[in-house]
Amino acid sequence: KAKADGRGRFQRFNTIMNTNLQDRYQLEADLREAIEARHLLLHYQPICDAKDGAILGFEALARWCHPVRGNIPPGVFVPMAEECGLIIPLGRLVLETACAEAAGWAEPARIAVNVSPAQFRVEDLAGEIAEILRRTGLSGDRLELEVTESLMIDDPERVLRIMLELKQLGVRIALDDFGTGYASLIYLRRFPFDQIKIDQSFVRGLDQEGEGLLLFSAILNLGISLGLEVLTEGVETEAQLEIIRGLGGRMVQGYLFGRPGPAAEARERLAHGHAPCY
Ligand code: C2E
Ligand code: MG
Ligand code: MG
Ligand code: MG
């Protein structure tokens, strides 16, 4: 009885906020349904060689077109999925779809897939990925997992163990949004990364010259000195590309080389071989 009263009071008190909360529950239910019905789509953005624009691979990016609300950006539904436990089925769907798609490409280009920290908490992530590779016929060395620095905070020992299992499959690991987290330098030594992806905010800094240029160049050289592949994200202009190339940056991704597009477009781009801006 006391409990019911308490809930009633809370509801009255919260009438206005409830509209939002209800919206949110509805959206979560819709997302669950979209995942089950496999209505989430992937778009693929080219990853290119800075020297000649050759397409080296694609990053898979999740897209959700809500039947009523239209496109909802991953910056909204991915954090929501993380909060309500849907990130595991979402992550599986993304991995399966991306690997199946890449296995059908005429060229052995790489496929990069974003993976949330929660996915590293499932029983046996490496086992699941091994199974997906087997089912889709994709060779492990064509799959790259993109993780962010937040992954290494919870349980570094466990994360390291899983990463080593993944490396046994030939799977590559990239540190995404590099430079936006903290303690990155320690992580770079401690975990078996193959690549860093310099966050696009550093590319924005290139246009201002001076400090922006110094900072970008320092990060790029850090990655190169550690023997890592260094990819620069968010390249939008020829001027930025010129600077990045001049500083020794070899892998690039951004609107200049192509916006994320549907699977059929990725196949056409791959057949063409290099980004149209070259
Ligand atoms: P991210 O992994 O850092 O992906 C790069 C984001 O930058 C993408 O946004 C991409 O569309 C955008 N982008 C690429 N080139 C340019 C450019 O030249 N200029 C600008 N301004 N933006 C550019 P998107 O697709 O909205 O994805 C946002 C974030 O959502 C991703 O950031 C990633 O963290 C997350 N995400 C997307 N798909 C998935 C997924 O399947 N699983 C997980 N866990 N996260 C995902
Ligand atoms: Mg990414
Ligand atoms: Mg990124
Ligand atoms: Mg990002």
XYZ file of N, CA, C and O in Angstrom, residues 75-219:
580
model
N 24.697 8.389 -32.728
C 25.074 9.129 -31.514
C 23.938 9.153 -30.496
O 24.154 9.395 -29.310
N 22.707 8.874 -30.945
C 21.552 8.793 -30.045
C 21.232 7.333 -29.705
O 21.125 6.964 -28.543
N 21.096 6.464 -30.734
C 20.599 5.120 -30.407
C 21.676 4.176 -29.871
O 21.344 3.229 -29.157
N 22.947 4.432 -30.166
C 23.987 3.549 -29.602
C 24.096 3.743 -28.082
O 24.018 2.762 -27.332
N 24.222 4.984 -27.586
C 24.229 5.156 -26.124
C 22.946 4.627 -25.467
O 22.988 4.061 -24.377
N 21.812 4.788 -26.155
C 20.549 4.281 -25.624
C 20.617 2.753 -25.520
O 20.237 2.176 -24.494
N 21.119 2.101 -26.575
C 21.258 0.641 -26.566
C 22.199 0.199 -25.445
O 21.984 -0.830 -24.805
N 23.233 1.000 -25.195
C 24.179 0.659 -24.129
C 23.495 0.719 -22.771
O 23.740 -0.098 -21.897
N 22.602 1.696 -22.599
C 21.932 1.863 -21.310
C 20.855 0.824 -21.061
O 20.600 0.464 -19.927
N 20.185 0.355 -22.110
C 19.053 -0.546 -21.862
C 19.356 -1.994 -22.218
O 18.445 -2.810 -22.326
N 20.635 -2.317 -22.391
C 21.007 -3.726 -22.586
C 20.844 -4.230 -24.017
O 21.001 -5.416 -24.275
N 20.510 -3.342 -24.940
C 20.327 -3.785 -26.327
C 21.624 -3.788 -27.121
O 21.650 -4.232 -28.275
N 22.696 -3.296 -26.524
C 23.941 -3.170 -27.289
C 24.499 -4.545 -27.668
O 25.157 -4.674 -28.703
N 24.202 -5.570 -26.863
C 24.721 -6.906 -27.191
C 24.069 -7.435 -28.478
O 24.785 -7.749 -29.436
N 22.712 -7.513 -28.533
C 22.118 -7.953 -29.803
C 22.419 -6.996 -30.959
O 22.641 -7.452 -32.091
N 22.487 -5.697 -30.693
C 22.812 -4.742 -31.756
C 24.217 -5.009 -32.290
O 24.447 -5.084 -33.495
N 25.159 -5.189 -31.362
C 26.544 -5.433 -31.743
C 26.702 -6.707 -32.557
O 27.458 -6.759 -33.522
N 25.942 -7.753 -32.155
C 25.999 -9.021 -32.901
C 25.479 -8.834 -34.315
O 26.070 -9.333 -35.276
N 24.358 -8.128 -34.423
C 23.760 -7.896 -35.741
C 24.739 -7.140 -36.639
O 24.923 -7.481 -37.817
N 25.376 -6.117 -36.083
C 26.325 -5.309 -36.850
C 27.513 -6.167 -37.301
O 27.901 -6.144 -38.472
N 28.061 -6.947 -36.383
C 29.213 -7.795 -36.732
C 28.854 -8.803 -37.817
O 29.596 -8.969 -38.785
N 27.710 -9.453 -37.641
C 27.293 -10.466 -38.623
C 27.059 -9.869 -39.996
O 27.513 -10.404 -41.001
N 26.343 -8.736 -40.008
C 26.013 -8.094 -41.282
C 27.276 -7.609 -41.982
O 27.457 -7.821 -43.184
N 28.159 -6.961 -41.222
C 29.380 -6.397 -41.809
C 30.292 -7.498 -42.342
O 30.835 -7.390 -43.441
N 30.441 -8.575 -41.577
C 31.325 -9.661 -42.018
C 30.749 -10.361 -43.241
O 31.481 -10.682 -44.186
N 29.430 -10.590 -43.252
C 28.798 -11.246 -44.399
C 28.969 -10.381 -45.636
O 29.291 -10.879 -46.726
N 28.772 -9.071 -45.487
C 28.910 -8.161 -46.623
C 30.348 -8.188 -47.155
O 30.578 -8.351 -48.349
N 31.316 -8.033 -46.234
C 32.718 -7.969 -46.650
C 33.175 -9.277 -47.300
O 33.993 -9.272 -48.226
N 32.626 -10.396 -46.831
C 33.010 -11.696 -47.403
C 32.605 -11.784 -48.871
O 33.202 -12.528 -49.642
N 31.596 -10.997 -49.264
C 31.129 -11.031 -50.648
C 31.827 -10.042 -51.574
O 31.557 -10.028 -52.769
N 32.700 -9.206 -51.043
C 33.380 -8.223 -51.881
C 34.344 -8.892 -52.858
O 34.987 -9.899 -52.518
N 34.471 -8.280 -54.029
C 35.372 -8.826 -55.037
C 36.838 -8.645 -54.643
O 37.700 -9.421 -55.049
N 37.104 -7.596 -53.867
C 38.479 -7.337 -53.417
C 38.584 -7.677 -51.939
O 37.620 -7.483 -51.197
N 39.761 -8.122 -51.494
C 39.899 -8.466 -50.073
C 40.121 -7.240 -49.190
O 41.092 -7.156 -48.447
N 39.216 -6.262 -49.305
C 39.340 -5.041 -48.500
C 38.977 -5.342 -47.050
O 38.267 -6.296 -46.758
N 39.458 -4.479 -46.168
C 39.174 -4.652 -44.741
C 37.817 -4.083 -44.362
O 37.351 -3.141 -44.979
N 37.249 -4.650 -43.319
C 36.023 -4.103 -42.766
C 36.263 -3.744 -41.295
O 36.748 -4.563 -40.525
N 35.982 -2.484 -40.957
C 36.162 -2.029 -39.577
C 34.796 -1.904 -38.913
O 33.866 -1.346 -39.490
N 34.679 -2.464 -37.713
C 33.403 -2.479 -36.990
C 33.608 -1.880 -35.601
O 34.563 -2.225 -34.901
N 32.722 -0.969 -35.220
C 32.791 -0.374 -33.883
C 32.243 -1.344 -32.849
O 31.180 -1.928 -33.041
N 32.953 -1.486 -31.756
C 32.539 -2.402 -30.700
C 32.479 -1.640 -29.378
O 33.419 -0.938 -29.014
N 31.353 -1.783 -28.676
C 31.170 -1.108 -27.389
C 31.790 -1.906 -26.251
O 31.865 -3.132 -26.331
N 32.182 -1.207 -25.174
C 32.760 -1.902 -24.015
C 31.882 -3.048 -23.503
O 32.405 -4.104 -23.137
N 30.574 -2.868 -23.508
C 29.675 -3.922 -22.992
C 29.852 -5.231 -23.754
O 29.676 -6.308 -23.189
N 30.214 -5.150 -25.020
C 30.389 -6.378 -25.804
C 31.575 -7.194 -25.309
O 31.618 -8.406 -25.498
N 32.534 -6.518 -24.681
C 33.682 -7.233 -24.108
C 33.312 -7.913 -22.794
O 34.102 -8.658 -22.240
N 32.114 -7.609 -22.273
C 31.696 -8.219 -21.022
C 30.900 -9.500 -21.243
O 30.570 -10.183 -20.288
N 30.566 -9.843 -22.493
C 29.848 -11.110 -22.698
C 30.809 -12.272 -22.440
O 32.025 -12.087 -22.445
N 30.238 -13.461 -22.215
C 31.021 -14.642 -21.873
C 32.267 -14.816 -22.740
O 33.367 -14.895 -22.241
N 32.059 -14.874 -24.040
C 33.156 -15.285 -24.895
C 33.107 -14.540 -26.227
O 32.684 -15.078 -27.241
N 33.541 -13.277 -26.191
C 33.471 -12.447 -27.393
C 34.300 -13.038 -28.526
O 33.841 -13.123 -29.665
N 35.519 -13.483 -28.197
C 36.391 -14.018 -29.250
C 35.770 -15.270 -29.873
O 35.821 -15.454 -31.088
N 35.137 -16.110 -29.041
C 34.473 -17.312 -29.536
C 33.325 -16.950 -30.477
O 33.150 -17.574 -31.530
N 32.559 -15.931 -30.079
C 31.440 -15.487 -30.926
C 31.942 -14.971 -32.263
O 31.346 -15.239 -33.310
N 33.020 -14.214 -32.209
C 33.557 -13.644 -33.448
C 34.152 -14.750 -34.325
O 33.963 -14.745 -35.545
N 34.807 -15.721 -33.698
C 35.341 -16.855 -34.462
C 34.204 -17.552 -35.208
O 34.330 -17.929 -36.377
N 33.070 -17.686 -34.525
C 31.903 -18.342 -35.096
C 31.331 -17.519 -36.272
O 30.969 -18.066 -37.314
N 31.284 -16.210 -36.102
C 30.796 -15.336 -37.182
C 31.732 -15.421 -38.392
O 31.283 -15.499 -39.536
N 33.023 -15.433 -38.141
C 33.993 -15.537 -39.240
C 33.812 -16.856 -39.983
O 33.832 -16.908 -41.212
N 33.601 -17.924 -39.207
C 33.434 -19.243 -39.809
C 32.165 -19.278 -40.671
O 32.188 -19.699 -41.810
N 31.088 -18.741 -40.076
C 29.799 -18.764 -40.780
C 29.798 -17.929 -42.054
O 29.212 -18.293 -43.057
N 30.463 -16.761 -41.988
C 30.428 -15.859 -43.147
C 31.561 -16.161 -44.122
O 31.542 -15.685 -45.252
N 32.562 -16.900 -43.663
C 33.702 -17.206 -44.526
C 34.686 -16.058 -44.659
O 35.542 -16.066 -45.545
N 34.574 -15.061 -43.789
C 35.519 -13.941 -43.842
C 36.798 -14.329 -43.110
O 36.761 -14.879 -42.010
N 37.931 -13.994 -43.735
C 39.201 -14.287 -43.082
C 39.423 -13.266 -41.947
O 39.151 -12.081 -42.106
N 39.890 -13.764 -40.804
C 40.028 -12.922 -39.612
C 40.850 -11.670 -39.824
O 40.560 -10.618 -39.250
N 41.853 -11.759 -40.688
C 42.732 -10.598 -40.869
C 42.081 -9.486 -41.705
O 42.670 -8.440 -41.912
N 40.854 -9.737 -42.167
C 40.141 -8.661 -42.867
C 39.209 -7.893 -41.940
O 38.619 -6.890 -42.330
N 39.079 -8.395 -40.711
C 38.193 -7.724 -39.749
C 39.019 -6.876 -38.784
O 40.046 -7.315 -38.263
N 38.547 -5.658 -38.577
C 39.192 -4.767 -37.618
C 38.129 -4.298 -36.631
O 37.050 -3.890 -37.040
N 38.436 -4.378 -35.348
C 37.485 -3.907 -34.347
C 37.944 -2.553 -33.837
O 39.115 -2.381 -33.485
N 37.023 -1.590 -33.815
C 37.347 -0.261 -33.302
C 36.815 -0.133 -31.883
O 35.628 -0.316 -31.644
N 37.712 0.166 -30.966
C 37.308 0.333 -29.568
C 37.724 1.737 -29.111
O 38.557 2.372 -29.750
N 37.118 2.194 -28.033
C 37.514 3.505 -27.502
C 38.199 3.330 -26.151
O 38.126 2.266 -25.538
N 38.828 4.392 -25.706
C 39.616 4.314 -24.475
C 38.792 3.907 -23.260
O 39.328 3.323 -22.328
N 37.487 4.191 -23.269
C 36.650 3.856 -22.121
C 36.656 2.339 -21.865
O 36.434 1.897 -20.748
N 36.927 1.552 -22.898
C 36.969 0.095 -22.758
C 37.989 -0.354 -21.716
O 37.754 -1.302 -20.959
N 39.133 0.316 -21.685
C 40.250 -0.172 -20.871
C 40.106 0.177 -19.388
O 40.897 -0.258 -18.578
N 39.061 0.966 -19.061
C 38.932 1.417 -17.676
C 38.477 0.310 -16.723
O 39.099 0.086 -15.697
N 37.393 -0.436 -17.117
C 36.771 -1.369 -16.156
C 37.686 -2.447 -15.634
O 37.900 -2.567 -14.456
N 38.116 -3.320 -16.537
C 38.799 -4.538 -16.114
C 39.914 -4.807 -17.119
O 39.793 -5.661 -17.993
N 41.008 -4.075 -16.992
C 42.066 -4.126 -17.996
C 42.620 -5.530 -18.243
O 42.919 -5.882 -19.389
N 42.686 -6.347 -17.193
C 43.245 -7.700 -17.346
C 42.392 -8.524 -18.293
O 42.892 -9.213 -19.178
N 41.089 -8.445 -18.048
C 40.132 -9.208 -18.851
C 40.135 -8.710 -20.298
O 40.153 -9.505 -21.237
N 40.144 -7.383 -20.462
C 40.143 -6.796 -21.803
C 41.392 -7.238 -22.565
O 41.314 -7.635 -23.730
N 42.521 -7.225 -21.881
C 43.771 -7.644 -22.512
C 43.697 -9.105 -22.953
O 44.081 -9.455 -24.071
N 43.152 -9.945 -22.079
C 43.036 -11.372 -22.409
C 42.164 -11.569 -23.652
O 42.538 -12.309 -24.585
N 41.028 -10.865 -23.704
C 40.135 -11.009 -24.865
C 40.810 -10.491 -26.138
O 40.715 -11.099 -27.198
N 41.530 -9.367 -25.992
C 42.223 -8.822 -27.169
C 43.233 -9.825 -27.712
O 43.366 -9.994 -28.924
N 43.938 -10.505 -26.808
C 44.931 -11.482 -27.259
C 44.254 -12.665 -27.946
O 44.768 -13.181 -28.942
N 43.079 -13.047 -27.445
C 42.319 -14.121 -28.112
C 41.915 -13.689 -29.522
O 41.966 -14.472 -30.465
N 41.492 -12.423 -29.630
C 41.081 -11.904 -30.943
C 42.264 -11.878 -31.910
O 42.132 -12.195 -33.088
N 43.423 -11.508 -31.384
C 44.619 -11.458 -32.230
C 44.978 -12.845 -32.752
O 45.494 -12.991 -33.853
N 44.663 -13.871 -31.930
C 44.881 -15.253 -32.365
C 44.070 -15.590 -33.607
O 44.449 -16.444 -34.394
N 42.933 -14.903 -33.751
C 42.072 -15.124 -34.930
C 42.555 -14.302 -36.122
O 41.977 -14.365 -37.195
N 43.572 -13.450 -35.886
C 44.063 -12.579 -36.952
C 43.344 -11.238 -36.986
O 43.643 -10.380 -37.813
N 42.365 -11.074 -36.088
C 41.568 -9.839 -36.063
C 42.436 -8.674 -35.592
O 43.261 -8.828 -34.693
N 42.245 -7.504 -36.239
C 43.029 -6.325 -35.889
C 42.241 -5.445 -34.946
O 41.014 -5.462 -34.941
N 42.960 -4.651 -34.152
C 42.284 -3.795 -33.175
C 42.751 -2.352 -33.330
O 43.957 -2.078 -33.362
N 41.772 -1.456 -33.460
C 42.074 -0.034 -33.622
C 41.551 0.746 -32.422
O 40.494 0.428 -31.875
N 42.301 1.751 -32.026
C 41.850 2.643 -30.951
C 41.233 3.873 -31.613
O 41.928 4.674 -32.242
N 39.903 3.950 -31.489
C 39.097 4.972 -32.171
C 39.108 6.285 -31.379
O 39.360 6.277 -30.176
N 38.817 7.365 -32.065
C 38.690 8.688 -31.429
C 39.925 9.004 -30.587
O 39.814 9.590 -29.502
N 41.082 8.618 -31.082
C 42.301 8.768 -30.305
C 42.562 10.237 -29.946
O 42.448 11.114 -30.791
N 42.911 10.443 -28.692
C 43.239 11.788 -28.231
C 42.108 12.469 -27.478
O 42.302 13.508 -26.874
N 40.905 11.853 -27.511
C 39.778 12.489 -26.818
C 39.583 11.926 -25.415
O 38.851 12.493 -24.618
N 40.198 10.809 -25.109
C 40.037 10.209 -23.782
C 41.174 10.652 -22.881
O 41.738 11.720 -23.073
N 41.516 9.816 -21.924
C 42.662 10.153 -21.099
C 43.553 8.933 -20.927
O 43.139 7.813 -21.156
N 44.813 9.179 -20.560
C 45.769 8.094 -20.327
C 46.015 7.225 -21.558
O 46.428 6.080 -21.460
N 45.759 7.767 -22.729
C 45.929 7.021 -23.962
C 47.317 6.440 -24.116
O 47.489 5.363 -24.659
N 48.306 7.174 -23.661
C 49.681 6.760 -23.919
C 50.002 5.464 -23.199
O 50.655 4.585 -23.731
N 49.478 5.335 -21.984
C 49.686 4.106 -21.228
C 48.982 2.955 -21.945
O 49.533 1.873 -22.106
N 47.756 3.190 -22.397
C 46.996 2.156 -23.094
C 47.726 1.677 -24.338
O 47.693 0.502 -24.669
N 48.370 2.602 -25.018
C 49.042 2.227 -26.263
C 50.132 1.198 -26.022
O 50.401 0.354 -26.862
N 50.795 1.288 -24.898
C 51.867 0.338 -24.606
C 51.330 -0.962 -24.052
O 51.913 -2.020 -24.227
N 50.234 -0.858 -23.321
C 49.763 -2.012 -22.578
C 48.884 -2.962 -23.395
O 48.786 -4.137 -23.084
N 48.202 -2.423 -24.396
C 47.260 -3.245 -25.171
C 47.757 -3.396 -26.612
O 48.413 -2.504 -27.137
N 47.422 -4.550 -27.223
C 47.997 -4.869 -28.536
C 47.281 -4.200 -29.713
O 46.738 -4.872 -30.586
N 47.302 -2.870 -29.749
C 46.644 -2.171 -30.852
C 47.463 -2.272 -32.135
O 48.689 -2.288 -32.099
N 46.729 -2.322 -33.255
C 47.369 -2.292 -34.562
C 47.308 -0.899 -35.153
O 48.110 -0.549 -36.007
N 46.314 -0.147 -34.723
C 46.049 1.140 -35.361
C 45.492 2.141 -34.361
O 44.796 1.763 -33.435
N 45.824 3.438 -34.585
C 45.073 4.481 -33.891
C 44.338 5.294 -34.948
O 44.830 5.500 -36.058
N 43.142 5.722 -34.571
C 42.375 6.609 -35.439
C 42.352 7.971 -34.770
O 41.709 8.144 -33.728
N 43.072 8.910 -35.359
C 43.144 10.247 -34.757
C 41.785 10.919 -34.898
O 41.225 10.996 -35.997
N 41.252 11.373 -33.792
C 39.907 11.938 -33.787
C 39.796 13.151 -34.709
O 40.730 13.934 -34.852
N 38.616 13.287 -35.297
C 38.433 14.363 -36.268
C 38.587 15.759 -35.678
O 38.847 16.708 -36.421
N 38.461 15.900 -34.374
C 38.638 17.232 -33.780
C 40.057 17.756 -34.036
O 40.255 18.964 -34.165
N 41.040 16.862 -34.161
C 42.415 17.309 -34.424
C 42.588 17.765 -35.871
O 43.442 18.601 -36.171
N 41.767 17.197 -36.746
C 41.811 17.624 -38.145
C 41.222 19.031 -38.273
O 41.737 19.861 -39.022
N 40.152 19.287 -37.509
C 39.581 20.642 -37.503
C 40.662 21.645 -37.107
O 40.719 22.746 -37.625
N 41.517 21.257 -36.179
C 42.589 22.123 -35.686
C 43.621 22.468 -36.752
O 44.312 23.481 -36.636
N 43.702 21.632 -37.796
C 44.717 21.877 -38.832
C 44.475 23.178 -39.584
O 45.405 23.802 -40.077
N 43.210 23.568 -39.670
C 42.882 24.775 -40.422
C 43.379 26.033 -39.719
O 43.540 27.070 -40.338
N 43.604 25.927 -38.414
C 44.048 27.110 -37.665
C 45.571 27.244 -37.644
O 46.102 28.196 -37.119
N 46.270 26.282 -38.215
C 47.737 26.268 -38.182
C 48.262 26.389 -36.751
O 47.561 26.100 -35.810
N 49.499 26.826 -36.589
C 50.065 27.025 -35.253
C 49.918 25.807 -34.378
O 50.344 24.717 -34.753
N 49.284 25.978 -33.235
C 49.190 24.909 -32.244
C 48.458 23.679 -32.756
O 48.828 22.562 -32.442
N 47.409 23.902 -33.529
C 46.626 22.793 -34.057
C 47.491 21.863 -34.889
O 47.415 20.643 -34.784
N 48.329 22.466 -35.690
C 49.229 21.713 -36.564
C 50.262 20.944 -35.738
O 50.547 19.771 -35.987
N 50.814 21.617 -34.739
C 51.815 20.977 -33.870
C 51.227 19.781 -33.138
O 51.850 18.727 -33.050
N 50.024 19.964 -32.629
C 49.376 18.907 -31.862
C 49.107 17.705 -32.761
O 49.397 16.564 -32.404
N 48.563 17.981 -33.937
C 48.262 16.894 -34.869
C 49.539 16.141 -35.221
O 49.588 14.914 -35.196
N 50.568 16.901 -35.549
C 51.826 16.293 -35.965
C 52.450 15.465 -34.835
O 52.999 14.386 -35.071
N 52.327 15.950 -33.603
C 52.859 15.200 -32.459
C 52.132 13.863 -32.296
O 52.760 12.825 -32.074
N 50.819 13.878 -32.439
C 50.035 12.653 -32.286
C 50.365 11.657 -33.403
O 50.567 10.465 -33.162
